[in-house]
């Protein structure tokens, strides 16, 4: 796990892993230049639990931090976890471990992911079958390619990860898609329909802030896979763009409006009152947001 300024929600994330049962593990956490006390929280917990291994480094971004963590890993398998309030369900590691051990040709396993809002309100589940994953990772078009339900829902074999080159520095974003496309070329990728991971949809996330760059690098990853599978050399990868931490910068008005509008749309059917508040927040951030205004009018008409 990489951590950058997640002090407010770090304890719950750590607990969700350290309280896992039925599996022996080490929990390697890279403090990627945090300035909010996350490093101190990690050191305090590590002093109480020898399974927690903490590495402090200057901020280098997610891909670089994950590379450090995976290079330090000593286990047969590597499981991903994200900070920011994300949690693994109590049986996640044991269930995924059994899946990999029962299928010798498998190189990776993922599970379903539950997405929740900033107050842990349920938004939606993403669950895909193994057949859908296989089709998604063999659809070498962008858009069109599809991977697991989320990056941190995965567990994979460490030796295979190393053999295929691991996370590649050029992919400061879309590093997961690049890895998955190479993983499926190395063996079978399992996909469990059980929801074992929960991620919090947060303002300022990498996906919302760097969406255009993710799409750009996702397309590069697909092009690389297309060339590899045709027996040709990969195109030259672009040099890594300027690093970013994936958080910490002020959100723009439009970004805040889009965030609240999305949450409101997810909640509109189950909790119209909460949805109304998010649509109002969207308009407060950006009064020209037509979608939020129309949704508010619709909710008023229904009531």
Short mmCIF file of C-alpha atoms in Angstrom, two decimals, residues 34-291:
data_model
loop_
_atom_site.label_atom_id
_atom_site.label_comp_id
_atom_site.label_asym_id
_atom_site.label_seq_id
_atom_site.Cartn_x
_atom_site.Cartn_y
_atom_site.Cartn_z
CA UNK A 34 3.18 12.51 3.58
CA UNK A 35 3.06 15.83 5.44
CA UNK A 36 -0.09 15.32 7.53
CA UNK A 37 1.13 12.92 10.22
CA UNK A 38 0.47 9.71 8.28
CA UNK A 39 4.09 8.67 8.76
CA UNK A 40 3.86 9.03 12.53
CA UNK A 41 0.66 6.96 12.64
CA UNK A 42 2.34 4.23 10.62
CA UNK A 43 5.42 4.18 12.85
CA UNK A 44 3.27 3.95 15.98
CA UNK A 45 1.31 1.00 14.61
CA UNK A 46 4.46 -0.73 13.34
CA UNK A 47 5.92 -0.57 16.85
CA UNK A 48 2.93 -2.61 18.03
CA UNK A 49 2.70 -5.12 15.18
CA UNK A 50 5.78 -6.72 13.61
CA UNK A 51 3.80 -7.62 10.48
CA UNK A 52 3.62 -3.94 9.53
CA UNK A 53 6.69 -2.84 7.56
CA UNK A 54 6.89 0.92 6.97
CA UNK A 55 9.14 2.63 4.44
CA UNK A 56 9.40 6.43 4.32
CA UNK A 57 10.45 8.15 1.10
CA UNK A 58 10.26 11.52 -0.61
CA UNK A 59 7.12 11.89 -2.67
CA UNK A 60 7.52 9.96 -5.91
CA UNK A 61 3.95 9.08 -6.92
CA UNK A 62 1.91 5.89 -6.78
CA UNK A 63 3.73 3.80 -9.38
CA UNK A 64 7.16 4.44 -7.88
CA UNK A 65 5.88 3.70 -4.37
CA UNK A 66 4.26 0.43 -5.46
CA UNK A 67 7.46 -0.65 -7.18
CA UNK A 68 9.38 -0.14 -3.93
CA UNK A 69 6.82 -2.12 -1.95
CA UNK A 70 6.69 -5.01 -4.40
CA UNK A 71 10.48 -5.23 -4.55
CA UNK A 72 10.56 -5.55 -0.75
CA UNK A 73 7.85 -8.22 -0.66
CA UNK A 74 9.00 -11.67 0.49
CA UNK A 75 5.73 -13.57 0.22
CA UNK A 76 4.67 -15.95 -2.51
CA UNK A 77 1.77 -13.62 -3.32
CA UNK A 78 1.29 -9.86 -3.38
CA UNK A 79 -2.09 -8.32 -2.56
CA UNK A 80 -2.88 -4.68 -3.27
CA UNK A 81 -4.55 -2.28 -0.85
CA UNK A 82 -5.25 1.44 -1.17
CA UNK A 83 -5.38 4.07 1.56
CA UNK A 84 -7.91 6.92 1.64
CA UNK A 85 -10.48 5.07 3.72
CA UNK A 86 -10.50 1.87 1.65
CA UNK A 87 -10.96 -1.41 3.49
CA UNK A 88 -10.58 -5.11 2.77
CA UNK A 89 -13.39 -7.31 4.07
CA UNK A 90 -12.32 -9.60 6.96
CA UNK A 91 -11.90 -12.76 4.88
CA UNK A 92 -10.48 -11.16 1.75
CA UNK A 93 -6.87 -12.35 1.92
CA UNK A 94 -7.72 -15.91 2.98
CA UNK A 95 -10.39 -16.31 0.29
CA UNK A 96 -8.16 -15.00 -2.49
CA UNK A 97 -5.23 -17.10 -1.26
CA UNK A 98 -7.33 -20.27 -1.42
CA UNK A 99 -8.43 -19.39 -4.95
CA UNK A 100 -4.85 -19.02 -6.18
CA UNK A 101 -3.59 -22.12 -4.39
CA UNK A 102 -6.40 -24.23 -5.82
CA UNK A 103 -5.58 -23.24 -9.41
CA UNK A 104 -1.89 -23.82 -10.27
CA UNK A 105 -2.15 -22.08 -13.66
CA UNK A 106 -3.58 -18.90 -12.12
CA UNK A 107 -1.32 -15.87 -11.85
CA UNK A 108 -3.79 -13.33 -10.45
CA UNK A 109 -7.17 -13.16 -8.75
CA UNK A 110 -9.52 -10.22 -8.26
CA UNK A 111 -12.84 -9.81 -6.47
CA UNK A 112 -15.89 -7.58 -6.49
CA UNK A 113 -15.53 -4.00 -5.25
CA UNK A 114 -18.06 -1.92 -3.33
CA UNK A 115 -17.92 1.83 -3.96
CA UNK A 116 -19.08 4.12 -1.16
CA UNK A 117 -19.38 7.88 -0.84
CA UNK A 118 -17.50 10.28 1.47
CA UNK A 119 -19.75 9.33 4.41
CA UNK A 120 -19.59 5.61 3.63
CA UNK A 121 -22.99 5.73 1.93
CA UNK A 122 -23.45 2.85 -0.52
CA UNK A 123 -23.12 3.90 -4.16
CA UNK A 124 -22.78 0.71 -6.21
CA UNK A 125 -20.98 -2.64 -6.52
CA UNK A 126 -18.77 -3.60 -9.43
CA UNK A 127 -18.79 -7.36 -9.96
CA UNK A 128 -17.50 -9.07 -13.08
CA UNK A 129 -17.14 -12.72 -14.00
CA UNK A 130 -13.96 -14.47 -15.05
CA UNK A 131 -15.32 -14.73 -18.59
CA UNK A 132 -15.95 -10.98 -18.67
CA UNK A 133 -12.44 -10.30 -17.38
CA UNK A 134 -10.92 -12.58 -20.01
CA UNK A 135 -12.89 -10.88 -22.75
CA UNK A 136 -12.08 -7.43 -21.38
CA UNK A 137 -8.33 -8.01 -21.28
CA UNK A 138 -8.34 -9.52 -24.76
CA UNK A 139 -10.29 -6.64 -26.29
CA UNK A 140 -7.32 -4.67 -27.52
CA UNK A 141 -9.12 -1.45 -28.31
CA UNK A 142 -9.35 1.69 -26.25
CA UNK A 143 -11.98 2.32 -25.14
CA UNK A 144 -13.15 -1.27 -24.89
CA UNK A 145 -10.46 -2.96 -22.82
CA UNK A 146 -11.59 -3.83 -19.29
CA UNK A 147 -9.76 -5.07 -16.21
CA UNK A 148 -10.75 -6.15 -12.69
CA UNK A 149 -13.30 -4.26 -10.60
CA UNK A 150 -10.56 -2.10 -9.08
CA UNK A 151 -6.77 -1.98 -8.85
CA UNK A 152 -6.60 -2.85 -5.11
CA UNK A 153 -8.99 -5.80 -5.46
CA UNK A 154 -6.15 -7.90 -6.89
CA UNK A 155 -3.73 -10.50 -5.55
CA UNK A 156 -1.01 -11.94 -7.81
CA UNK A 157 2.02 -14.23 -7.78
CA UNK A 158 5.18 -12.38 -6.86
CA UNK A 159 7.44 -14.43 -9.16
CA UNK A 160 5.19 -13.76 -12.15
CA UNK A 161 5.03 -10.06 -11.27
CA UNK A 162 8.85 -9.93 -11.30
CA UNK A 163 9.19 -12.02 -14.47
CA UNK A 164 6.94 -9.75 -16.54
CA UNK A 165 8.62 -6.57 -15.32
CA UNK A 166 6.23 -5.41 -12.60
CA UNK A 167 4.88 -1.88 -12.49
CA UNK A 168 6.61 0.19 -15.15
CA UNK A 169 7.81 3.73 -14.29
CA UNK A 170 6.49 5.22 -17.53
CA UNK A 171 2.93 4.48 -16.40
CA UNK A 172 2.47 7.05 -13.64
CA UNK A 173 -1.23 6.42 -14.20
CA UNK A 174 -2.94 3.37 -15.77
CA UNK A 175 -0.13 1.34 -14.18
CA UNK A 176 -2.76 -1.22 -13.24
CA UNK A 177 -4.08 -1.73 -16.78
CA UNK A 178 -0.54 -2.11 -18.11
CA UNK A 179 0.19 -4.75 -15.45
CA UNK A 180 -3.07 -6.67 -15.98
CA UNK A 181 -2.56 -6.84 -19.75
CA UNK A 182 0.85 -8.43 -19.16
CA UNK A 183 -0.45 -10.69 -16.37
CA UNK A 184 -3.05 -12.33 -18.59
CA UNK A 185 -0.33 -13.08 -21.13
CA UNK A 186 1.49 -15.04 -18.40
CA UNK A 187 -1.37 -17.25 -17.18
CA UNK A 188 -4.94 -17.48 -16.00
CA UNK A 189 -6.52 -14.50 -14.25
CA UNK A 190 -9.28 -15.53 -11.84
CA UNK A 191 -12.17 -13.24 -11.01
CA UNK A 192 -14.35 -13.82 -7.96
CA UNK A 193 -17.87 -12.40 -7.88
CA UNK A 194 -17.79 -12.05 -4.09
CA UNK A 195 -17.44 -8.43 -2.91
CA UNK A 196 -14.34 -8.48 -0.71
CA UNK A 197 -13.05 -4.92 -1.15
CA UNK A 198 -14.55 -1.50 -0.43
CA UNK A 199 -13.25 1.74 -1.87
CA UNK A 200 -14.28 5.25 -0.97
CA UNK A 201 -15.09 7.61 -3.84
CA UNK A 202 -13.26 10.76 -2.82
CA UNK A 203 -12.90 14.28 -4.12
CA UNK A 204 -9.50 14.75 -5.72
CA UNK A 205 -8.90 11.08 -6.53
CA UNK A 206 -6.48 10.17 -9.29
CA UNK A 207 -9.33 8.96 -11.51
CA UNK A 208 -11.27 12.20 -11.23
CA UNK A 209 -8.31 14.56 -11.37
CA UNK A 210 -6.18 12.83 -13.98
CA UNK A 211 -8.88 11.19 -16.08
CA UNK A 212 -7.53 12.52 -19.38
CA UNK A 213 -4.03 11.31 -18.57
CA UNK A 214 -5.37 7.91 -17.49
CA UNK A 215 -7.13 7.53 -20.83
CA UNK A 216 -3.96 8.55 -22.67
CA UNK A 217 -1.81 6.01 -20.84
CA UNK A 218 -4.51 3.35 -20.99
CA UNK A 219 -4.40 3.64 -24.76
CA UNK A 220 -0.59 3.32 -24.67
CA UNK A 221 -0.87 0.16 -22.54
CA UNK A 222 -3.33 -1.36 -25.04
CA UNK A 223 -1.08 -0.48 -27.97
CA UNK A 224 1.86 -2.14 -26.23
CA UNK A 225 -0.21 -5.29 -25.65
CA UNK A 226 -1.34 -5.32 -29.27
CA UNK A 227 2.28 -5.23 -30.46
CA UNK A 228 3.44 -7.90 -28.00
CA UNK A 229 0.66 -10.30 -28.97
CA UNK A 230 1.44 -9.78 -32.65
CA UNK A 231 5.03 -10.83 -31.97
CA UNK A 232 6.39 -7.33 -32.58
CA UNK A 233 8.45 -5.07 -30.37
CA UNK A 234 6.62 -2.64 -28.13
CA UNK A 235 6.63 1.00 -29.19
CA UNK A 236 9.00 3.17 -27.23
CA UNK A 237 7.34 4.22 -23.99
CA UNK A 238 7.11 7.95 -23.30
CA UNK A 239 9.29 9.37 -20.54
CA UNK A 240 7.42 9.68 -17.24
CA UNK A 241 5.61 13.04 -17.03
CA UNK A 242 6.11 15.24 -13.97
CA UNK A 243 5.22 13.26 -10.85
CA UNK A 244 2.07 13.88 -8.90
CA UNK A 245 1.01 12.61 -5.53
CA UNK A 246 -2.58 11.98 -6.42
CA UNK A 247 -3.88 14.37 -3.81
CA UNK A 248 -3.11 17.42 -1.76
CA UNK A 249 -3.87 20.06 -4.39
CA UNK A 250 -6.94 22.27 -4.13
CA UNK A 251 -9.87 20.97 -6.14
CA UNK A 252 -11.23 23.18 -8.91
CA UNK A 253 -14.81 24.40 -8.83
CA UNK A 254 -15.75 22.19 -11.74
CA UNK A 255 -14.08 19.18 -10.14
CA UNK A 256 -16.03 19.71 -6.91
CA UNK A 257 -19.24 20.15 -8.89
CA UNK A 258 -18.64 16.96 -10.89
CA UNK A 259 -17.87 15.04 -7.70
CA UNK A 260 -21.08 16.07 -5.93
CA UNK A 261 -23.16 15.60 -9.08
CA UNK A 262 -21.90 12.02 -9.46
CA UNK A 263 -22.62 11.18 -5.80
CA UNK A 264 -26.07 12.73 -6.12
CA UNK A 265 -26.88 10.65 -9.19
CA UNK A 266 -25.83 7.45 -7.39
CA UNK A 267 -28.03 8.29 -4.39
CA UNK A 268 -31.05 9.67 -6.20
CA UNK A 269 -33.15 6.50 -6.10
CA UNK A 270 -32.32 5.24 -2.60
CA UNK A 271 -31.85 8.52 -0.72
CA UNK A 272 -33.40 11.54 -2.49
CA UNK A 273 -32.72 13.81 0.50
CA UNK A 274 -28.99 13.12 0.44
CA UNK A 275 -28.98 13.38 -3.35
CA UNK A 276 -30.60 16.80 -3.13
CA UNK A 277 -27.82 18.02 -0.84
CA UNK A 278 -25.15 16.83 -3.26
CA UNK A 279 -26.86 18.51 -6.22
CA UNK A 280 -26.99 21.73 -4.19
CA UNK A 281 -23.29 21.36 -3.40
CA UNK A 282 -22.62 20.91 -7.12
CA UNK A 283 -24.45 24.14 -7.93
CA UNK A 284 -22.72 25.98 -5.11
CA UNK A 285 -19.36 24.96 -6.56
CA UNK A 286 -20.35 25.71 -10.16
CA UNK A 287 -23.68 27.53 -10.68
CA UNK A 288 -23.61 26.74 -14.42
CA UNK A 289 -23.88 22.97 -13.86
CA UNK A 290 -27.01 22.28 -15.91
CA UNK A 291 -27.25 18.61 -14.94
#
